[in-house]
């Protein structure tokens, strides 16, 4: 009966955890799935033998690809944690009184769940823990003449290291704990201590022998594939990841919905809010309806950039139409992923090369994606020859907006990049809005006026947005422009009246959504 | 090189074993019967890599290939030597048994191998193609293998790279130095003295960066940056007697192109030549090769009396990027005195040819000098127009190597110490990733059709690889670098300062 109660409690906990992961922590799970790639080919699988913990890493990475479906991912992660907890429970129940064992099991469950909270924690961490403990529990004795036997279970530590990396340390720990237990109960102490000592020697010694072959520093070889630190749920980061995922899925309304209600949004949230607005041709409309942050146009990426910042720059340049810098960011992001590649950037590199018309390079990435479980269909509908009509239309649209100049870039100044894009195609409104809005956030009115003239007025395509009208009024008023200038630039009567009203009440919060207020107050 | 066998040597082949297991599983799943007797068609099989009519050294690993037919279910290949022997491969792809392959090539040195390919489609119907031939060269390639840096192509990647060595007679690839061993550090190319495993240098960039110099049993970590040289040693080339290493000191920056065929243009803010005396750890400089002009990529002549290098007039960069053109020059070097000569000879003038020369590499027998020509600049791997050229050093005649060049970048060439064979990096497959190709200069001075470095499963390998084979070179023996020691040296910034003599 008690057994059924225990199973029921475990089941309920597992289901609860799965539901929580799926509903509240999906951004983290998707990040893990998108931050790696798993190819279903023998060559790829064989590369797992290059480092220790091949079984832990292989199982972990193979299962992580199924995180693509968030519910399956949540169940997999919960079951992996449950397996670790079950293994720990078995060990503790053999060592301690039941109550103590269950209390410690509960604590270890909490710790393990805490370890799953950081986005960097990989599933292989849990597989290695479970594998290490299971091998610690296993016995391996060689008998002869029906009586004498040699305990070869320390050799399992070597197997544990080969298969589960740092999990071997848990194998050793289990052996030591059982030795202590035997010692305390005075049962065959000598044999157990010899076993434990051999296990320790192998557990510490084997990485010392092999770390050169694995091309790892000793400490890294000992703890491969890496430990995780328990943390509280990172809900702020989860929100950022969810926003980035909504953008990835081109659900711009959802991005804006998720970004709302934050008085002090972080850079990532604001970045995607603005970029989603730009994608809906409404960046000037929403720029000041949100706490003003950087548009991302002044951000540069490098060796020490956070992976999410590189992702953001990749998204920005891709949407602006600059395939050179989008490709650079994608390459860089790949390099700083586990095993130097990830599935999202593989998709992006394929898209970039399709837009650039570089079919041979695009096919390379598509062929790789074709070997994945979750992206084979995506690869198929992006492959030249079987390309889906909506994909084709999107590629052609982006190609029309991308840079067609054959020149060298003098730096990674985003302003120059946008100017080049506008020279190629003045109708690139995403680039145009980013240019003008960056000028306005910097309150550089002379540059704004110059850019507005160059890319709107001189080309006979004035962009009548309230934000630009308000900014132009500031410029015109500040330069004592004649009436005909006002009539040339300003078409909105209500905006003129509002400007006059604001002039008598400068700094009035009633005008906080206007550029005049921003110009005066921020 | 003598070294004791450790347990790590025993465990290291696990990767190979695992590949064998995975491949055997696949082969077992795919192997089927043989094709029925039928006449071959007149059409050559469409295979990847294109190994038709290539010339191979007898020592090369099995030249496995795939067929480019989407409906191919099974491939049967019968290989017959023109002198003696035959073998076959039967499976999803053409994969040859290593031992039998080497026996067959050894028996047919100077002869041909004829490949009779039959393909079974998904309906179970066999097609037999016209046989193609590989020529087994009588020029030996006795080197252990090749060394290269694996790096994401064309972009600043900072770290996560490694230097690897690959045995030419097998598919074994082992790391020489990986980023995991010196975390966060970027490694420059590996420069060996005629492929020697005990004489080479590697520059490590970033914090605590320096030049790792291996000479015999000694490994030193040198700070080659001195006030007089303004920068670290970058591109290197060993003197044949092993005492000196010529380097260029380069301050490199990168700019990005806008068009799709180019991505990046590295260029030098400044670059000068220096020579490191490895016996005294002194840098030899001279005002004649440390000018406001750009001197770069030095290479000693095989007799060690001369240094070939590239020289460009400085232009305003990056705006004048398309006017930056390098000439091929040489300067004498007095090995006894350890001194540069007093006169620079121009072998190819950039003004005269309207192109830019890079990476001069004399063959070790002193017969040829191979170099790159591009429209401009100093980094041919980033230029699709980069082609290999060869100069006959006896006559001074120079020609474009049309027989090996492609429409994409062909660069980073190096000669085999044994002579005849050379390798180079080409982006001909997709325009993005540089792969390794091998060719041999024949009696007529022409190069043979280049072949892509064989892999156990070439299509899978090259499709899945996301790296270029950067700065490849031959190595005579397997390199055994003590990575933990290097890590310790780098981590502790255990740098030995060099002194400068003028």
Tab-separated table of C-alpha atoms in Angstrom, chain A residues 31-297:
chain	number	residue	atom	x	y	z
A	31	UNK	CA	16.724	28.122	-25.258
A	32	UNK	CA	18.381	24.809	-24.435
A	33	UNK	CA	16.877	23.154	-27.482
A	34	UNK	CA	17.886	25.989	-29.768
A	35	UNK	CA	21.347	26.329	-28.264
A	36	UNK	CA	22.470	22.970	-29.588
A	37	UNK	CA	22.004	20.689	-32.554
A	38	UNK	CA	21.759	16.947	-32.731
A	39	UNK	CA	22.328	15.180	-36.026
A	40	UNK	CA	21.051	11.678	-36.550
A	41	UNK	CA	24.182	10.436	-38.292
A	42	UNK	CA	26.848	7.927	-37.220
A	43	UNK	CA	29.653	10.444	-37.759
A	44	UNK	CA	27.999	12.959	-35.499
A	45	UNK	CA	27.238	10.375	-32.841
A	46	UNK	CA	30.796	9.104	-32.972
A	47	UNK	CA	32.117	12.557	-32.041
A	48	UNK	CA	30.691	12.048	-28.553
A	49	UNK	CA	33.545	9.620	-27.917
A	50	UNK	CA	36.050	12.471	-28.251
A	51	UNK	CA	35.384	13.504	-24.667
A	52	UNK	CA	34.381	11.710	-21.469
A	53	UNK	CA	30.723	11.220	-20.527
A	54	UNK	CA	29.771	10.097	-24.002
A	55	UNK	CA	26.626	8.319	-22.873
A	56	UNK	CA	25.527	11.165	-20.614
A	57	UNK	CA	26.090	13.783	-23.294
A	58	UNK	CA	24.689	11.680	-26.103
A	59	UNK	CA	21.521	10.834	-24.183
A	60	UNK	CA	21.146	14.376	-22.913
A	61	UNK	CA	21.607	16.012	-26.306
A	62	UNK	CA	19.460	13.454	-28.078
A	63	UNK	CA	16.603	14.037	-25.663
A	64	UNK	CA	17.059	17.816	-25.676
A	65	UNK	CA	16.130	17.961	-29.358
A	66	UNK	CA	12.617	16.932	-28.334
A	67	UNK	CA	12.283	20.100	-26.243
A	68	UNK	CA	11.134	21.527	-29.557
A	69	UNK	CA	7.726	20.430	-28.325
A	70	UNK	CA	7.565	22.203	-25.020
A	71	UNK	CA	5.312	19.649	-23.312
A	72	UNK	CA	7.541	16.764	-24.312
A	73	UNK	CA	10.532	18.785	-23.152
A	74	UNK	CA	8.912	19.484	-19.795
A	75	UNK	CA	8.129	15.790	-19.293
A	76	UNK	CA	11.675	14.739	-20.284
A	77	UNK	CA	13.291	17.180	-17.880
A	78	UNK	CA	10.927	16.193	-15.055
A	79	UNK	CA	11.564	12.496	-15.648
A	80	UNK	CA	15.333	13.073	-15.718
A	81	UNK	CA	15.147	14.831	-12.367
A	82	UNK	CA	12.808	12.122	-11.062
A	83	UNK	CA	15.292	9.456	-12.118
A	84	UNK	CA	18.089	11.223	-10.246
A	85	UNK	CA	15.887	11.582	-7.166
A	86	UNK	CA	14.881	7.915	-7.337
A	87	UNK	CA	18.532	6.875	-7.539
A	88	UNK	CA	19.374	9.036	-4.573
A	89	UNK	CA	16.412	7.628	-2.642
A	90	UNK	CA	17.625	4.082	-3.235
A	91	UNK	CA	21.091	4.947	-1.933
A	92	UNK	CA	19.819	6.883	1.072
A	93	UNK	CA	17.260	4.236	2.025
A	94	UNK	CA	20.034	1.665	2.124
A	95	UNK	CA	22.161	3.858	4.313
A	96	UNK	CA	19.848	5.704	6.656
A	97	UNK	CA	16.668	5.252	8.657
A	98	UNK	CA	13.636	5.769	6.463
A	99	UNK	CA	12.578	9.159	7.767
A	100	UNK	CA	16.070	10.603	7.480
A	101	UNK	CA	16.434	9.081	4.037
A	102	UNK	CA	13.181	10.592	2.790
A	103	UNK	CA	14.015	14.006	4.233
A	104	UNK	CA	17.392	13.970	2.474
A	105	UNK	CA	15.756	12.709	-0.705
A	106	UNK	CA	13.328	15.611	-0.587
A	107	UNK	CA	16.187	18.053	-0.074
A	108	UNK	CA	18.139	16.576	-2.939
A	109	UNK	CA	15.055	16.836	-5.144
A	110	UNK	CA	14.814	20.526	-4.335
A	111	UNK	CA	18.509	20.980	-5.093
A	112	UNK	CA	18.194	19.151	-8.397
A	113	UNK	CA	15.177	21.196	-9.410
A	114	UNK	CA	17.209	24.277	-8.468
A	115	UNK	CA	19.992	23.055	-10.739
A	116	UNK	CA	17.556	22.936	-13.651
A	117	UNK	CA	16.803	26.642	-13.297
A	118	UNK	CA	19.826	28.217	-15.048
A	119	UNK	CA	19.456	28.308	-18.829
A	120	UNK	CA	22.978	26.947	-19.172
A	121	UNK	CA	22.180	23.663	-17.410
A	122	UNK	CA	22.139	20.855	-19.925
A	123	UNK	CA	20.121	17.679	-19.630
A	124	UNK	CA	23.334	15.673	-19.699
A	125	UNK	CA	23.999	16.948	-16.157
A	126	UNK	CA	21.056	14.946	-14.830
A	127	UNK	CA	21.809	11.902	-16.977
A	128	UNK	CA	25.367	11.836	-15.642
A	129	UNK	CA	24.142	12.063	-12.055
A	130	UNK	CA	21.687	9.202	-12.525
A	131	UNK	CA	24.206	7.111	-14.461
A	132	UNK	CA	26.907	7.641	-11.861
A	133	UNK	CA	24.673	6.626	-8.972
A	134	UNK	CA	23.312	3.574	-10.785
A	135	UNK	CA	26.844	2.337	-11.428
A	136	UNK	CA	27.652	3.070	-7.786
A	137	UNK	CA	24.852	0.738	-6.768
A	138	UNK	CA	25.917	-1.967	-9.193
A	139	UNK	CA	28.007	-4.900	-8.073
A	140	UNK	CA	30.635	-6.598	-10.163
A	141	UNK	CA	32.193	-9.645	-8.547
A	142	UNK	CA	34.254	-12.353	-10.134
A	143	UNK	CA	33.957	-15.806	-8.574
A	144	UNK	CA	35.978	-18.889	-9.056
A	145	UNK	CA	36.037	-22.300	-7.398
A	146	UNK	CA	32.449	-21.548	-6.274
A	147	UNK	CA	33.564	-19.646	-3.238
A	148	UNK	CA	36.347	-17.092	-3.534
A	149	UNK	CA	35.354	-13.877	-5.241
A	150	UNK	CA	37.072	-10.645	-6.132
A	151	UNK	CA	35.089	-7.453	-5.991
A	152	UNK	CA	35.741	-5.713	-9.300
A	153	UNK	CA	33.162	-3.018	-8.761
A	154	UNK	CA	35.831	-0.262	-8.574
A	155	UNK	CA	36.245	-0.911	-12.290
A	156	UNK	CA	32.729	0.391	-12.657
A	157	UNK	CA	34.130	3.786	-11.695
A	158	UNK	CA	36.202	3.705	-14.868
A	159	UNK	CA	33.122	2.764	-16.862
A	160	UNK	CA	31.194	5.513	-15.094
A	161	UNK	CA	33.839	8.071	-16.033
A	162	UNK	CA	33.865	6.962	-19.628
A	163	UNK	CA	30.090	7.037	-19.867
A	164	UNK	CA	29.043	9.718	-17.395
A	165	UNK	CA	32.083	11.914	-16.718
A	166	UNK	CA	31.686	13.600	-13.347
A	167	UNK	CA	29.029	10.983	-12.545
A	168	UNK	CA	31.987	8.743	-11.695
A	169	UNK	CA	32.549	10.874	-8.615
A	170	UNK	CA	29.048	9.926	-7.474
A	171	UNK	CA	29.894	6.299	-8.164
A	172	UNK	CA	32.895	6.739	-5.878
A	173	UNK	CA	30.790	8.533	-3.286
A	174	UNK	CA	28.255	5.715	-3.197
A	175	UNK	CA	31.058	3.180	-2.770
A	176	UNK	CA	32.527	5.205	0.109
A	177	UNK	CA	29.163	5.618	1.791
A	178	UNK	CA	28.551	1.889	1.641
A	179	UNK	CA	32.052	1.271	3.002
A	180	UNK	CA	31.325	3.562	5.933
A	181	UNK	CA	28.025	1.810	6.546
A	182	UNK	CA	29.747	-1.587	6.515
A	183	UNK	CA	32.421	-0.214	8.793
A	184	UNK	CA	29.864	1.030	11.264
A	185	UNK	CA	28.035	-2.278	11.219
A	186	UNK	CA	31.405	-4.100	11.308
A	187	UNK	CA	30.608	-6.275	8.291
A	188	UNK	CA	33.483	-7.373	6.159
A	189	UNK	CA	35.151	-4.001	6.701
A	190	UNK	CA	38.420	-4.771	4.985
A	191	UNK	CA	36.925	-5.736	1.656
A	192	UNK	CA	34.693	-2.677	1.586
A	193	UNK	CA	37.451	-0.279	2.414
A	194	UNK	CA	39.672	-1.759	-0.250
A	195	UNK	CA	36.820	-1.413	-2.700
A	196	UNK	CA	36.242	2.206	-1.697
A	197	UNK	CA	39.938	3.055	-1.831
A	198	UNK	CA	40.278	1.545	-5.304
A	199	UNK	CA	37.191	3.447	-6.410
A	200	UNK	CA	38.672	6.733	-5.161
A	201	UNK	CA	41.984	6.004	-6.858
A	202	UNK	CA	40.287	5.264	-10.172
A	203	UNK	CA	37.822	8.146	-9.844
A	204	UNK	CA	40.584	10.690	-9.370
A	205	UNK	CA	43.359	8.921	-11.237
A	206	UNK	CA	41.605	8.076	-14.482
A	207	UNK	CA	40.884	11.702	-15.474
A	208	UNK	CA	44.515	12.474	-14.585
A	209	UNK	CA	45.636	9.830	-17.078
A	210	UNK	CA	43.152	10.709	-19.794
A	211	UNK	CA	42.867	14.464	-19.673
A	212	UNK	CA	45.630	14.926	-22.216
A	213	UNK	CA	43.899	12.615	-24.664
A	214	UNK	CA	40.670	14.479	-24.150
A	215	UNK	CA	42.486	17.823	-24.617
A	216	UNK	CA	40.998	19.169	-21.406
A	217	UNK	CA	42.475	20.719	-18.304
A	218	UNK	CA	42.443	18.220	-15.421
A	219	UNK	CA	39.694	19.959	-13.445
A	220	UNK	CA	37.495	20.157	-16.499
A	221	UNK	CA	38.182	16.530	-17.376
A	222	UNK	CA	37.304	15.477	-13.829
A	223	UNK	CA	33.994	17.341	-13.832
A	224	UNK	CA	33.056	16.843	-17.484
A	225	UNK	CA	30.524	17.783	-18.908
A	226	UNK	CA	30.203	20.326	-16.120
A	227	UNK	CA	28.325	20.907	-12.920
A	228	UNK	CA	25.233	23.017	-12.435
A	229	UNK	CA	24.591	25.410	-9.599
A	230	UNK	CA	21.175	25.382	-7.915
A	231	UNK	CA	19.351	28.642	-8.337
A	232	UNK	CA	15.895	30.043	-7.774
A	233	UNK	CA	13.652	30.291	-10.836
A	234	UNK	CA	14.917	33.106	-13.049
A	235	UNK	CA	11.580	34.537	-14.013
A	236	UNK	CA	12.943	37.818	-15.361
A	237	UNK	CA	15.279	35.969	-17.647
A	238	UNK	CA	12.459	33.600	-18.552
A	239	UNK	CA	10.421	36.578	-19.683
A	240	UNK	CA	13.269	37.770	-21.886
A	241	UNK	CA	13.639	34.337	-23.380
A	242	UNK	CA	9.900	34.097	-23.981
A	243	UNK	CA	9.959	37.467	-25.736
A	244	UNK	CA	12.915	36.428	-27.885
A	245	UNK	CA	11.097	33.208	-28.772
A	246	UNK	CA	7.941	35.073	-29.691
A	247	UNK	CA	10.035	37.228	-32.009
A	248	UNK	CA	11.684	34.147	-33.469
A	249	UNK	CA	8.197	32.847	-34.234
A	250	UNK	CA	7.382	36.245	-35.782
A	251	UNK	CA	4.523	36.725	-33.340
A	252	UNK	CA	5.084	40.456	-33.007
A	253	UNK	CA	1.812	41.145	-31.173
A	254	UNK	CA	2.801	38.607	-28.556
A	255	UNK	CA	6.212	40.250	-28.180
A	256	UNK	CA	4.547	43.577	-27.501
A	257	UNK	CA	2.028	41.950	-25.198
A	258	UNK	CA	4.775	40.281	-23.160
A	259	UNK	CA	6.791	43.498	-23.037
A	260	UNK	CA	3.981	45.618	-21.673
A	261	UNK	CA	3.468	46.544	-18.066
A	262	UNK	CA	7.107	46.945	-17.253
A	263	UNK	CA	8.073	50.349	-15.938
A	264	UNK	CA	11.755	49.551	-16.086
A	265	UNK	CA	12.222	47.086	-18.929
A	266	UNK	CA	15.632	45.607	-19.476
A	267	UNK	CA	17.536	46.100	-22.713
A	268	UNK	CA	16.428	42.775	-24.184
A	269	UNK	CA	12.739	43.387	-23.574
A	270	UNK	CA	12.907	46.912	-24.961
A	271	UNK	CA	14.980	45.778	-27.937
A	272	UNK	CA	12.426	43.204	-29.037
A	273	UNK	CA	9.545	45.562	-28.308
A	274	UNK	CA	11.033	48.109	-30.670
A	275	UNK	CA	12.022	45.574	-33.306
A	276	UNK	CA	8.541	44.027	-33.303
A	277	UNK	CA	7.045	47.479	-33.650
A	278	UNK	CA	9.352	48.173	-36.578
A	279	UNK	CA	8.338	44.911	-38.223
A	280	UNK	CA	4.747	46.128	-38.021
A	281	UNK	CA	5.729	49.470	-39.524
A	282	UNK	CA	4.990	51.245	-36.273
A	283	UNK	CA	8.298	51.914	-34.524
A	284	UNK	CA	7.732	55.705	-34.483
A	285	UNK	CA	4.218	55.140	-33.127
A	286	UNK	CA	5.371	53.075	-30.160
A	287	UNK	CA	8.839	54.438	-29.454
A	288	UNK	CA	7.764	56.842	-26.732
A	289	UNK	CA	4.927	54.751	-25.395
A	290	UNK	CA	7.512	52.615	-23.710
A	291	UNK	CA	10.259	53.498	-21.256
A	292	UNK	CA	12.998	54.623	-23.579
A	293	UNK	CA	15.964	52.287	-23.881
A	294	UNK	CA	18.556	51.647	-26.546
A	295	UNK	CA	17.300	50.518	-29.938
A	296	UNK	CA	20.286	48.250	-30.222
A	297	UNK	CA	21.759	50.357	-32.988
